[in-house]
Short mmCIF file of C-alpha atoms in Angstrom, two decimals:
data_model
loop_
_atom_site.label_atom_id
_atom_site.label_comp_id
_atom_site.label_asym_id
_atom_site.label_seq_id
_atom_site.Cartn_x
_atom_site.Cartn_y
_atom_site.Cartn_z
CA MET C 1 -6.13 29.27 32.43
CA LYS C 2 -3.98 26.37 32.09
CA GLN C 3 -4.73 24.33 28.80
CA GLU C 4 -4.79 20.73 29.04
CA ARG C 5 -1.66 19.00 27.03
CA ALA C 6 -2.80 16.85 24.14
CA MET C 7 -1.23 14.29 21.57
CA ILE C 8 -1.29 16.40 18.56
CA ILE C 9 -0.78 14.65 15.16
CA VAL C 10 0.15 16.69 12.02
CA GLY C 11 -1.25 14.95 8.89
CA ALA C 12 -4.29 12.84 8.74
CA GLY C 13 -3.21 10.46 6.25
CA GLU C 14 -2.51 6.86 6.73
CA ALA C 15 0.09 7.29 9.09
CA GLY C 16 -1.40 10.02 11.12
CA THR C 17 -4.73 8.38 11.46
CA ALA C 18 -3.30 4.83 12.21
CA ALA C 19 -1.54 6.82 15.02
CA ALA C 20 -4.93 8.57 16.51
CA VAL C 21 -6.43 5.13 16.72
CA ALA C 22 -3.52 3.70 18.20
CA LEU C 23 -3.30 6.26 21.10
CA ARG C 24 -6.47 5.62 21.97
CA GLN C 25 -6.05 1.80 22.00
CA GLY C 26 -3.00 2.37 24.08
CA GLY C 27 -4.85 3.97 26.54
CA TRP C 28 -4.05 7.51 26.38
CA PRO C 29 -6.99 9.27 28.35
CA GLY C 30 -6.28 12.97 27.39
CA ARG C 31 -7.24 14.98 24.27
CA VAL C 32 -6.30 13.47 20.69
CA ILE C 33 -6.16 15.97 17.98
CA LEU C 34 -5.70 14.89 14.39
CA ILE C 35 -4.94 17.74 12.15
CA GLY C 36 -5.70 17.33 8.17
CA SER C 37 -4.79 19.79 5.66
CA GLU C 38 -7.64 18.76 3.69
CA ALA C 39 -11.65 19.29 4.04
CA THR C 40 -12.76 15.36 3.74
CA LEU C 41 -12.41 12.67 6.42
CA PRO C 42 -8.87 10.74 6.35
CA TYR C 43 -9.03 8.65 3.04
CA GLU C 44 -7.00 6.05 1.53
CA ARG C 45 -4.56 7.13 -1.08
CA PRO C 46 -3.98 3.95 -3.41
CA PRO C 47 -7.27 3.62 -5.14
CA LEU C 48 -6.54 7.38 -6.47
CA SER C 49 -4.76 5.99 -9.33
CA LYS C 50 -6.71 2.78 -9.79
CA GLY C 51 -10.10 2.09 -8.99
CA LEU C 52 -11.25 5.77 -8.53
CA LEU C 53 -10.46 6.34 -12.33
CA THR C 54 -11.48 3.32 -13.89
CA GLU C 55 -14.87 2.78 -12.03
CA GLY C 56 -17.89 3.76 -13.90
CA GLU C 57 -19.06 6.17 -11.25
CA ASP C 58 -17.23 8.41 -8.65
CA SER C 59 -18.14 6.73 -5.26
CA GLY C 60 -16.14 9.39 -3.59
CA PRO C 61 -12.96 8.69 -1.41
CA LYS C 62 -12.64 5.26 0.36
CA PHE C 63 -12.41 6.77 3.86
CA LEU C 64 -10.07 5.11 6.60
CA ILE C 65 -12.34 5.95 9.42
CA THR C 66 -15.61 7.27 9.80
CA ALA C 67 -17.24 10.46 11.60
CA GLN C 68 -18.71 7.94 13.69
CA ARG C 69 -15.88 6.35 14.92
CA LEU C 70 -13.79 9.35 15.44
CA ARG C 71 -16.54 10.49 17.90
CA GLU C 72 -16.42 7.03 19.74
CA LEU C 73 -12.65 7.39 20.17
CA ALA C 74 -12.92 10.93 21.27
CA ILE C 75 -10.28 12.10 18.50
CA ASP C 76 -10.74 15.93 17.86
CA TYR C 77 -10.44 15.87 14.06
CA LEU C 78 -9.40 19.17 12.63
CA ALA C 79 -10.08 19.05 8.63
CA GLY C 80 -8.79 21.65 6.41
CA VAL C 81 -6.16 23.24 8.67
CA ASN C 82 -2.73 23.99 8.04
CA VAL C 83 -0.17 24.25 10.89
CA LEU C 84 2.19 27.07 10.56
CA SER C 85 4.82 26.46 13.21
CA ILE C 86 6.23 24.40 16.32
CA ASP C 87 7.44 26.33 19.09
CA ARG C 88 9.71 23.71 21.25
CA ALA C 89 10.31 26.11 24.03
CA THR C 90 6.45 25.98 25.08
CA ASN C 91 5.44 22.58 23.14
CA THR C 92 2.95 24.71 21.18
CA VAL C 93 2.04 24.63 17.37
CA SER C 94 0.11 27.11 15.79
CA LEU C 95 -2.32 26.87 13.47
CA GLN C 96 -3.53 28.82 10.61
CA GLY C 97 -6.17 31.52 11.96
CA GLY C 98 -3.88 31.88 14.86
CA GLU C 99 -5.12 29.29 17.50
CA LEU C 100 -2.26 27.90 19.66
CA LEU C 101 -2.35 23.98 20.60
CA ALA C 102 -0.20 22.80 23.49
CA TYR C 103 1.20 19.33 23.09
CA GLU C 104 2.45 16.69 25.50
CA ARG C 105 3.76 14.88 22.35
CA LEU C 106 3.80 15.89 18.98
CA LEU C 107 3.59 13.29 15.81
CA LEU C 108 4.61 14.68 12.51
CA ALA C 109 2.85 12.44 9.58
CA THR C 110 3.24 15.47 7.11
CA GLY C 111 4.07 13.12 4.04
CA ALA C 112 5.10 13.98 0.75
CA ARG C 113 4.27 16.04 -2.22
CA PRO C 114 4.67 15.40 -6.02
CA ARG C 115 8.12 16.36 -7.06
CA THR C 116 7.81 19.27 -9.87
CA LEU C 117 9.49 18.60 -13.33
CA GLY C 118 11.88 21.49 -13.16
CA VAL C 119 11.53 22.79 -16.96
CA PRO C 120 9.49 25.51 -18.29
CA VAL C 121 5.74 25.34 -18.14
CA ASP C 122 3.09 27.53 -19.59
CA PRO C 123 0.72 28.04 -16.75
CA GLU C 124 -1.90 27.47 -19.41
CA CYS C 125 -1.61 23.76 -19.89
CA ARG C 126 -3.25 21.27 -18.10
CA MET C 127 -0.73 19.51 -16.48
CA VAL C 128 -1.66 17.61 -12.98
CA THR C 129 0.09 15.52 -10.41
CA LEU C 130 -1.78 12.82 -8.64
CA ARG C 131 -1.59 13.13 -4.76
CA THR C 132 -4.94 14.04 -3.55
CA TYR C 133 -8.68 13.04 -4.17
CA ALA C 134 -9.00 16.28 -5.77
CA ASP C 135 -6.10 15.60 -8.05
CA ALA C 136 -7.65 12.28 -9.11
CA VAL C 137 -11.31 14.00 -9.93
CA ALA C 138 -9.58 16.39 -12.04
CA ILE C 139 -7.98 13.47 -14.19
CA ARG C 140 -11.36 11.57 -14.05
CA GLN C 141 -12.98 14.33 -15.46
CA THR C 142 -10.55 14.81 -18.26
CA LEU C 143 -10.31 11.00 -19.30
CA ARG C 144 -13.06 10.24 -22.11
CA PRO C 145 -12.71 7.80 -25.04
CA GLY C 146 -10.05 9.22 -27.57
CA CYS C 147 -8.64 12.06 -25.45
CA GLY C 148 -5.08 12.29 -25.42
CA VAL C 149 -3.01 11.82 -22.45
CA VAL C 150 0.79 12.04 -22.09
CA VAL C 151 2.20 10.73 -18.65
CA ILE C 152 5.61 11.93 -17.82
CA GLY C 153 7.59 9.35 -15.61
CA GLY C 154 7.50 5.71 -16.01
CA GLY C 155 7.43 5.15 -12.48
CA PHE C 156 4.48 3.44 -10.44
CA ILE C 157 2.15 6.42 -10.37
CA GLY C 158 2.42 7.06 -14.18
CA LEU C 159 2.37 3.75 -15.43
CA GLU C 160 -0.99 3.15 -12.96
CA VAL C 161 -2.60 6.17 -14.27
CA ALA C 162 -1.55 4.91 -17.73
CA ALA C 163 -3.16 1.59 -17.36
CA SER C 164 -6.16 3.61 -15.73
CA ALA C 165 -6.41 5.93 -18.65
CA VAL C 166 -5.97 3.55 -21.39
CA SER C 167 -8.67 1.27 -19.91
CA ARG C 168 -10.83 4.38 -20.21
CA GLY C 169 -10.20 4.86 -23.95
CA ALA C 170 -7.91 7.47 -23.95
CA SER C 171 -4.66 7.65 -26.06
CA VAL C 172 -2.00 7.18 -23.79
CA THR C 173 1.97 8.00 -24.21
CA VAL C 174 4.46 7.60 -21.26
CA LEU C 175 7.66 9.49 -21.84
CA GLU C 176 10.45 8.37 -19.52
CA ALA C 177 13.67 9.94 -19.18
CA GLY C 178 15.66 6.65 -18.32
CA PRO C 179 16.67 3.80 -20.67
CA ARG C 180 13.97 1.56 -19.20
CA LEU C 181 10.69 1.57 -17.06
CA LEU C 182 10.70 1.36 -13.46
CA MET C 183 14.55 1.93 -13.13
CA ARG C 184 15.21 1.89 -9.41
CA ALA C 185 12.22 -0.12 -8.45
CA VAL C 186 12.09 -3.75 -10.00
CA PRO C 187 14.83 -5.84 -12.03
CA ALA C 188 14.96 -5.32 -15.73
CA SER C 189 13.24 -8.54 -16.61
CA ILE C 190 10.29 -7.86 -14.40
CA ALA C 191 10.06 -4.26 -16.10
CA GLU C 192 10.22 -5.90 -19.68
CA ARG C 193 7.09 -7.72 -18.41
CA ILE C 194 5.18 -4.83 -17.09
CA LYS C 195 6.22 -2.83 -20.63
CA ALA C 196 4.85 -5.73 -22.58
CA LYS C 197 1.44 -5.37 -20.74
CA HIS C 198 1.05 -1.66 -21.34
CA LEU C 199 2.41 -2.32 -25.14
CA ASP C 200 -0.45 -4.78 -25.61
CA ALA C 201 -3.12 -2.48 -23.94
CA GLY C 202 -2.00 0.11 -26.65
CA VAL C 203 -0.10 2.31 -24.37
CA ARG C 204 2.60 3.96 -26.09
CA ILE C 205 6.21 4.24 -24.34
CA GLU C 206 9.11 6.47 -25.22
CA LEU C 207 12.34 5.71 -23.22
CA ASP C 208 15.31 8.15 -22.73
CA ALA C 209 12.65 11.04 -23.53
CA THR C 210 13.86 14.02 -21.64
CA VAL C 211 11.10 16.56 -21.32
CA ALA C 212 12.22 20.12 -22.26
CA GLY C 213 9.17 22.13 -21.81
CA ILE C 214 5.44 22.32 -21.97
CA GLU C 215 3.42 24.83 -23.73
CA ALA C 216 0.19 25.45 -24.50
CA VAL C 217 -1.14 25.08 -28.00
CA GLU C 218 -4.81 26.36 -28.46
CA GLU C 219 -6.92 23.93 -26.41
CA GLN C 220 -3.84 21.51 -25.86
CA SER C 221 -0.52 21.05 -24.05
CA LEU C 222 2.32 20.32 -26.15
CA VAL C 223 5.27 18.31 -24.36
CA SER C 224 8.66 18.88 -26.01
CA LEU C 225 11.51 16.71 -25.90
CA ALA C 226 15.23 17.36 -25.68
CA ASP C 227 15.64 15.88 -29.05
CA GLY C 228 13.26 18.01 -30.91
CA ARG C 229 10.06 15.42 -30.77
CA SER C 230 6.69 16.90 -29.38
CA PHE C 231 3.43 15.26 -28.30
CA PRO C 232 0.20 17.15 -27.85
CA ALA C 233 -2.18 16.04 -25.11
CA ASP C 234 -5.42 17.01 -23.67
CA LEU C 235 -3.84 16.18 -20.13
CA VAL C 236 -0.50 15.89 -19.07
CA LEU C 237 0.18 13.95 -15.72
CA VAL C 238 3.63 14.39 -14.28
CA GLY C 239 4.67 11.57 -12.04
CA VAL C 240 8.44 12.27 -11.50
CA GLY C 241 8.70 11.16 -7.75
CA ALA C 242 7.84 12.83 -4.44
CA VAL C 243 9.60 14.88 -2.04
CA PRO C 244 8.97 14.69 1.77
CA ASN C 245 7.12 17.62 3.47
CA VAL C 246 10.05 18.50 6.03
CA GLU C 247 9.69 22.21 6.10
CA LEU C 248 7.72 22.36 9.26
CA ALA C 249 10.05 20.21 11.24
CA GLN C 250 13.08 22.11 9.43
CA ALA C 251 11.70 25.36 10.74
CA ALA C 252 11.34 24.03 14.34
CA GLY C 253 15.06 23.39 14.26
CA LEU C 254 14.53 19.66 14.10
CA ALA C 255 17.55 17.31 12.33
CA ILE C 256 16.75 16.51 8.73
CA GLU C 257 18.41 13.49 6.83
CA LYS C 258 16.77 12.23 3.65
CA GLY C 259 13.36 13.19 5.46
CA ILE C 260 12.63 13.97 8.81
CA ALA C 261 15.11 11.97 10.80
CA ALA C 262 14.02 9.59 13.43
CA SER C 263 15.67 7.13 15.60
CA ASP C 264 14.70 3.47 15.22
CA THR C 265 11.78 4.29 17.75
CA LEU C 266 10.35 7.05 15.26
CA ALA C 267 11.44 9.83 17.89
CA THR C 268 12.82 13.03 16.04
CA SER C 269 15.82 14.94 17.53
CA ASP C 270 13.40 16.44 20.03
CA PRO C 271 12.19 13.42 22.29
CA ASP C 272 8.79 14.70 22.55
CA ILE C 273 8.34 14.96 18.77
CA PHE C 274 7.73 11.61 16.65
CA THR C 275 7.51 11.34 13.05
CA ALA C 276 6.01 8.37 10.83
CA GLY C 277 5.18 7.74 7.25
CA ASP C 278 6.46 8.97 3.89
CA CYS C 279 8.08 12.32 5.69
CA CYS C 280 9.91 10.32 7.89
CA SER C 281 13.50 8.85 7.58
CA PHE C 282 14.74 6.12 10.02
CA PRO C 283 17.76 3.66 10.44
CA HIS C 284 16.61 0.26 9.29
CA ARG C 285 18.28 -2.59 11.22
CA LEU C 286 17.97 -5.21 8.49
CA TYR C 287 19.75 -3.11 6.10
CA GLY C 288 22.16 -1.16 8.35
CA GLU C 289 21.18 2.05 6.52
CA ARG C 290 18.65 5.12 6.91
CA VAL C 291 15.51 4.88 4.74
CA ARG C 292 12.73 6.69 3.75
CA LEU C 293 9.74 4.48 2.55
CA GLU C 294 6.93 5.92 0.67
CA VAL C 295 4.62 2.98 0.60
CA TRP C 296 1.30 2.38 2.21
CA ARG C 297 2.05 -0.58 4.47
CA ASN C 298 4.82 1.26 5.86
CA ALA C 299 3.03 4.36 6.57
CA TRP C 300 0.19 2.84 8.88
CA GLN C 301 2.59 0.47 10.66
CA GLN C 302 4.88 3.48 11.58
CA GLY C 303 1.93 5.42 12.74
CA ALA C 304 0.97 2.49 15.08
CA ILE C 305 4.18 2.13 16.42
CA ALA C 306 5.11 5.97 16.70
CA ALA C 307 1.65 6.27 18.60
CA ALA C 308 2.94 3.28 21.24
CA ASN C 309 5.99 5.21 21.62
CA MET C 310 4.69 8.76 22.10
CA LEU C 311 3.02 6.61 25.23
CA GLY C 312 6.43 5.57 26.32
CA LEU C 313 6.64 1.92 25.04
CA GLY C 314 10.13 2.37 23.29
CA SER C 315 9.66 -0.21 20.53
CA ALA C 316 11.64 -0.18 17.45
CA TYR C 317 10.25 -0.08 13.91
CA GLU C 318 11.89 -3.02 11.89
CA SER C 319 9.07 -4.23 9.64
CA VAL C 320 10.37 -5.38 6.27
CA PRO C 321 9.38 -2.95 3.72
CA TRP C 322 6.68 -4.25 1.39
CA PHE C 323 4.68 -2.40 -1.54
CA TRP C 324 2.67 -3.45 -4.18
CA SER C 325 1.06 -1.81 -7.47
CA ASP C 326 -1.61 -3.05 -9.78
CA GLN C 327 -0.94 -3.20 -13.44
CA TYR C 328 -3.80 -4.02 -15.22
CA ASP C 329 -4.87 -7.41 -14.17
CA GLU C 330 -1.81 -8.62 -12.61
CA THR C 331 0.01 -7.38 -9.60
CA LEU C 332 3.73 -6.29 -8.62
CA GLN C 333 4.73 -7.24 -4.99
CA ILE C 334 8.21 -6.13 -3.54
CA ALA C 335 9.48 -7.07 0.16
CA GLY C 336 12.84 -5.71 1.35
CA ILE C 337 15.42 -3.48 -0.30
CA TYR C 338 17.93 -4.38 -2.59
CA SER C 339 21.17 -2.84 -4.07
CA ASN C 340 23.49 -3.38 -7.07
CA SER C 341 26.06 -5.30 -5.02
CA ASP C 342 23.15 -8.05 -4.22
CA ALA C 343 22.88 -11.25 -6.14
CA ALA C 344 19.70 -11.91 -8.33
CA VAL C 345 18.14 -15.29 -8.38
CA ASN C 346 15.37 -15.86 -10.83
CA ARG C 347 12.52 -17.94 -10.24
CA ASP C 348 10.70 -18.29 -13.33
CA LEU C 349 6.93 -19.08 -13.13
CA GLY C 350 6.52 -18.91 -17.26
CA ASP C 351 3.32 -17.26 -18.42
CA LYS C 352 2.14 -17.14 -14.85
CA GLY C 353 4.71 -14.80 -13.72
CA GLN C 354 8.20 -14.19 -12.16
CA ILE C 355 9.72 -13.90 -8.85
CA CYS C 356 13.22 -12.27 -8.35
CA PHE C 357 15.14 -12.92 -5.19
CA TYR C 358 18.14 -10.86 -3.98
CA LEU C 359 20.92 -12.36 -1.79
CA ALA C 360 23.47 -10.18 -0.20
CA PRO C 361 27.16 -11.05 -0.23
CA GLY C 362 27.13 -14.01 2.07
CA GLY C 363 23.94 -15.46 0.88
CA ARG C 364 21.41 -13.69 3.23
CA LEU C 365 18.03 -13.02 1.68
CA VAL C 366 17.32 -9.32 1.53
CA ALA C 367 14.72 -8.76 -0.95
CA ALA C 368 12.18 -10.34 -3.41
CA CYS C 369 10.20 -8.93 -6.12
CA GLY C 370 7.35 -10.69 -7.63
CA PHE C 371 5.14 -9.95 -10.84
CA GLY C 372 1.90 -11.99 -11.74
CA SER C 373 -1.41 -12.88 -10.64
CA LEU C 374 -2.08 -12.21 -7.00
CA ALA C 375 -2.60 -15.90 -6.76
CA THR C 376 0.58 -16.88 -8.35
CA ILE C 377 2.89 -14.39 -6.36
CA SER C 378 1.34 -13.11 -3.30
CA LYS C 379 1.81 -16.56 -0.86
CA ASP C 380 5.52 -16.95 -2.13
CA ILE C 381 6.14 -13.08 -1.35
CA ARG C 382 4.66 -13.25 2.08
CA ILE C 383 6.70 -16.21 2.81
CA ALA C 384 9.93 -14.30 1.62
CA GLU C 385 9.26 -11.33 3.59
CA THR C 386 9.46 -13.58 6.73
CA MET C 387 12.59 -15.22 5.70
CA ILE C 388 14.00 -11.78 5.05
CA GLY C 389 13.06 -10.55 8.62
CA ARG C 390 14.44 -13.61 10.06
CA ARG C 391 17.91 -12.95 8.03
CA MET C 392 18.01 -16.50 6.52
CA ARG C 393 20.01 -17.85 3.71
CA PRO C 394 18.04 -20.08 1.55
CA ASP C 395 19.82 -22.15 -1.04
CA PRO C 396 19.96 -20.16 -4.41
CA ASP C 397 19.08 -23.26 -6.34
CA ALA C 398 16.27 -24.20 -4.51
CA LEU C 399 14.76 -20.39 -4.77
CA ALA C 400 15.33 -20.84 -8.76
CA ASN C 401 13.60 -24.23 -8.98
CA PRO C 402 9.76 -23.66 -9.20
CA ALA C 403 9.26 -27.08 -8.39
CA ILE C 404 10.36 -26.66 -4.81
CA ALA C 405 8.04 -24.78 -2.86
CA ILE C 406 9.31 -21.54 -1.06
CA LYS C 407 7.18 -22.50 2.17
CA SER C 408 9.65 -25.46 2.33
CA LEU C 409 12.76 -23.10 2.73
CA ALA C 410 11.15 -20.80 5.20
CA SER C 411 11.47 -23.31 8.42
CA MET E 1 -29.92 -23.91 -8.22
CA THR E 2 -28.95 -24.18 -4.82
CA LYS E 3 -30.91 -23.46 -2.08
CA ILE E 4 -30.16 -21.54 0.95
CA GLY E 5 -28.98 -23.84 3.82
CA GLU E 6 -28.37 -26.64 1.49
CA TRP E 7 -25.34 -28.80 1.74
CA VAL E 8 -23.10 -28.38 -0.98
CA GLU E 9 -19.90 -30.68 -2.24
CA VAL E 10 -16.75 -28.59 -2.43
CA CYS E 11 -13.72 -31.33 -2.75
CA THR E 12 -12.08 -34.33 -1.53
CA SER E 13 -10.53 -33.80 1.87
CA ASP E 14 -7.14 -34.36 0.40
CA ALA E 15 -7.58 -31.57 -2.09
CA ILE E 16 -6.24 -28.91 0.57
CA ALA E 17 -3.21 -29.45 2.43
CA PRO E 18 -2.91 -28.57 6.16
CA GLU E 19 -2.57 -24.80 6.78
CA GLU E 20 -3.70 -24.21 2.92
CA ALA E 21 -6.91 -22.53 1.55
CA MET E 22 -8.88 -23.12 -1.44
CA ARG E 23 -11.22 -21.01 -3.30
CA PHE E 24 -14.60 -22.31 -3.71
CA SER E 25 -17.18 -20.41 -5.94
CA GLN E 26 -20.88 -21.29 -6.28
CA GLY E 27 -22.81 -19.19 -8.74
CA GLU E 28 -21.84 -15.33 -7.62
CA ARG E 29 -21.06 -16.56 -4.26
CA SER E 30 -17.57 -17.33 -3.47
CA PHE E 31 -15.93 -18.94 -0.15
CA ALA E 32 -12.51 -19.41 1.16
CA ILE E 33 -12.22 -23.32 2.54
CA ILE E 34 -9.42 -23.48 5.07
CA ARG E 35 -7.83 -26.67 6.58
CA SER E 36 -6.16 -26.15 9.57
CA LEU E 37 -2.77 -27.46 10.70
CA GLU E 38 -4.70 -30.20 12.69
CA GLY E 39 -6.54 -31.08 9.64
CA ASN E 40 -9.95 -29.62 10.58
CA PHE E 41 -11.84 -27.53 7.68
CA PHE E 42 -13.51 -24.45 7.98
CA ALA E 43 -15.38 -21.87 5.44
CA ILE E 44 -15.78 -18.09 5.47
CA ASP E 45 -16.83 -15.75 2.99
CA GLY E 46 -14.18 -15.61 0.01
CA HIS E 47 -13.83 -11.99 -0.29
CA CYS E 48 -12.01 -9.88 2.26
CA SER E 49 -14.18 -7.12 3.93
CA HIS E 50 -11.91 -4.46 3.07
CA GLU E 51 -11.54 -4.78 -0.53
CA LYS E 52 -12.87 -7.37 -3.00
CA VAL E 53 -9.57 -9.58 -2.84
CA HIS E 54 -9.72 -13.46 -2.42
CA LEU E 55 -8.67 -14.56 0.83
CA ALA E 56 -7.88 -18.20 -0.39
CA ASP E 57 -4.64 -16.57 -2.04
CA GLY E 58 -3.34 -15.59 1.68
CA ILE E 59 -1.28 -17.16 4.01
CA VAL E 60 -2.66 -19.55 6.46
CA ASP E 61 -1.23 -19.19 10.26
CA GLY E 62 -2.44 -20.93 13.13
CA ASN E 63 -6.36 -19.64 13.66
CA ILE E 64 -5.86 -16.73 11.09
CA ILE E 65 -6.07 -16.24 7.44
CA GLU E 66 -4.37 -13.40 5.94
CA CYS E 67 -5.55 -11.06 2.84
CA PRO E 68 -2.96 -11.51 0.22
CA LYS E 69 -2.76 -7.68 -0.64
CA HIS E 70 -3.46 -5.45 2.42
CA PHE E 71 -2.95 -8.01 5.24
CA GLY E 72 -5.93 -7.48 6.96
CA THR E 73 -6.52 -10.69 9.09
CA PHE E 74 -9.37 -12.98 10.11
CA ASP E 75 -10.06 -16.00 12.59
CA TYR E 76 -11.28 -18.40 10.00
CA ARG E 77 -13.00 -20.32 12.85
CA THR E 78 -15.62 -17.43 13.37
CA GLY E 79 -14.76 -14.92 10.45
CA GLU E 80 -13.88 -12.19 13.00
CA ALA E 81 -11.91 -9.24 11.84
CA ARG E 82 -8.40 -9.37 13.55
CA ALA E 83 -6.15 -6.92 12.11
CA LEU E 84 -6.72 -3.83 10.12
CA PRO E 85 -7.32 -2.64 7.58
CA ALA E 86 -10.16 -5.23 7.81
CA CYS E 87 -12.71 -4.11 10.41
CA VAL E 88 -15.77 -5.90 9.17
CA ASP E 89 -16.43 -9.74 10.00
CA LEU E 90 -16.90 -12.11 7.36
CA ARG E 91 -19.61 -14.63 7.69
CA ARG E 92 -18.61 -18.31 8.47
CA TYR E 93 -20.46 -21.45 7.27
CA GLU E 94 -20.90 -24.87 8.75
CA ILE E 95 -18.60 -27.68 6.94
CA LYS E 96 -18.48 -31.38 7.44
CA VAL E 97 -16.69 -34.14 5.69
CA ASP E 98 -18.22 -37.30 5.07
CA SER E 99 -16.66 -40.34 3.69
CA ASN E 100 -13.25 -38.10 2.70
CA VAL E 101 -15.74 -35.53 0.76
CA VAL E 102 -15.77 -31.84 2.21
CA PHE E 103 -19.31 -30.36 2.10
CA ILE E 104 -20.31 -26.45 2.90
CA LYS E 105 -23.94 -25.48 3.94
CA ILE E 106 -24.67 -22.13 2.02
#
């Protein structure tokens, strides 16, 4: 019996789910098989560190798609299924349980997983990472007024959980190994504003705090630093970054570089296999380098582009990277990518917030990072994103002057 | 107390620049009042149907208003959802301009 070849998607996060829908919308008439390792319908991850921890009741995950919509689109969703291997000679994937599925094209949207600490941890400790709905539920069940939470890592996940935990009445300490918060992600002045918000809310922040180990002491976990200090906790959250899930691709002999290496059309080194989302590295035309992005918007945009290219469209992915994080009642938005060689131009909006623009040598706008209320910064970051995509060279003095509308610089 | 179907004063017509939007709240309800590039006024539900984010903080471009947080888009003339993650249409409301004052029927 000859099996019909399907479009197969491994990974049912934002990228994989967007791809499944886009394959149908792009007119693929055959089977679409979406394979997820978790038992639920595909769901949104951004609320896991925010609303899901702070809302009065656990209203469950926020689904990306309903079961009815999956049926309408004739997408075969395999939930709670792991893919064991890819056989590129026969265009098949083998599933846990032994089943073989033949693919016409394959999309690897395998995502990323939390990085581990790399220090001795007693297995009895209540230590968690945050990636899945189950992780969020485990954190949520521990949070109650007065409980002690130690967050290891002053990055976005750590700070969002810290904000959520302190709002639930927990006593929260953030341990950051670097000299300041959000070292690689935001400029120092914005990191200071974010730090001030956390201190105001009652979060304790320890910088230059290198964790040496975690041991279980009676009912608690004791986090020890290299300098000899230690912090007791009812719950330890580790948020020290993520690593791409490349093992399936690697075992199949696909090129790996910073992630599963793709071309600008998101094809891997095998033209029948594509990749999208957190696991995918690709050459970005605006920045002239290979990048891997762990951000929500990139995931679903890449899923949609990969799907179009699985159908033969051949379009390049060149969207300006964009990211947001909520910190209490304020929001951070970043468009673009900057490096140390770019000049920073600060637009001070007083108590309302701040936007930092980055100009590459030669004056081209490459990134903008804003912190403040959504109403204060979102329009300007969106306009900056358009200007970055158009490779514009705005006047730095005008960018710095809050009396001059950013919109007036974009045309 | 505002009755259903009543015309309510919003602002003067010069209070919203072309291709801009304004937040307008009435009790617990909130609306986005949009002025097109051509100068016409439109009104839709204020909050995006994806998550509770106010659309008046988003960009107005052509016939589209975009959520400032997740980039779902709506046709502000009809309230129709046009781009993911927005997939549920918003209600639109009648609007009129009388002697340079904008009114919404809510």
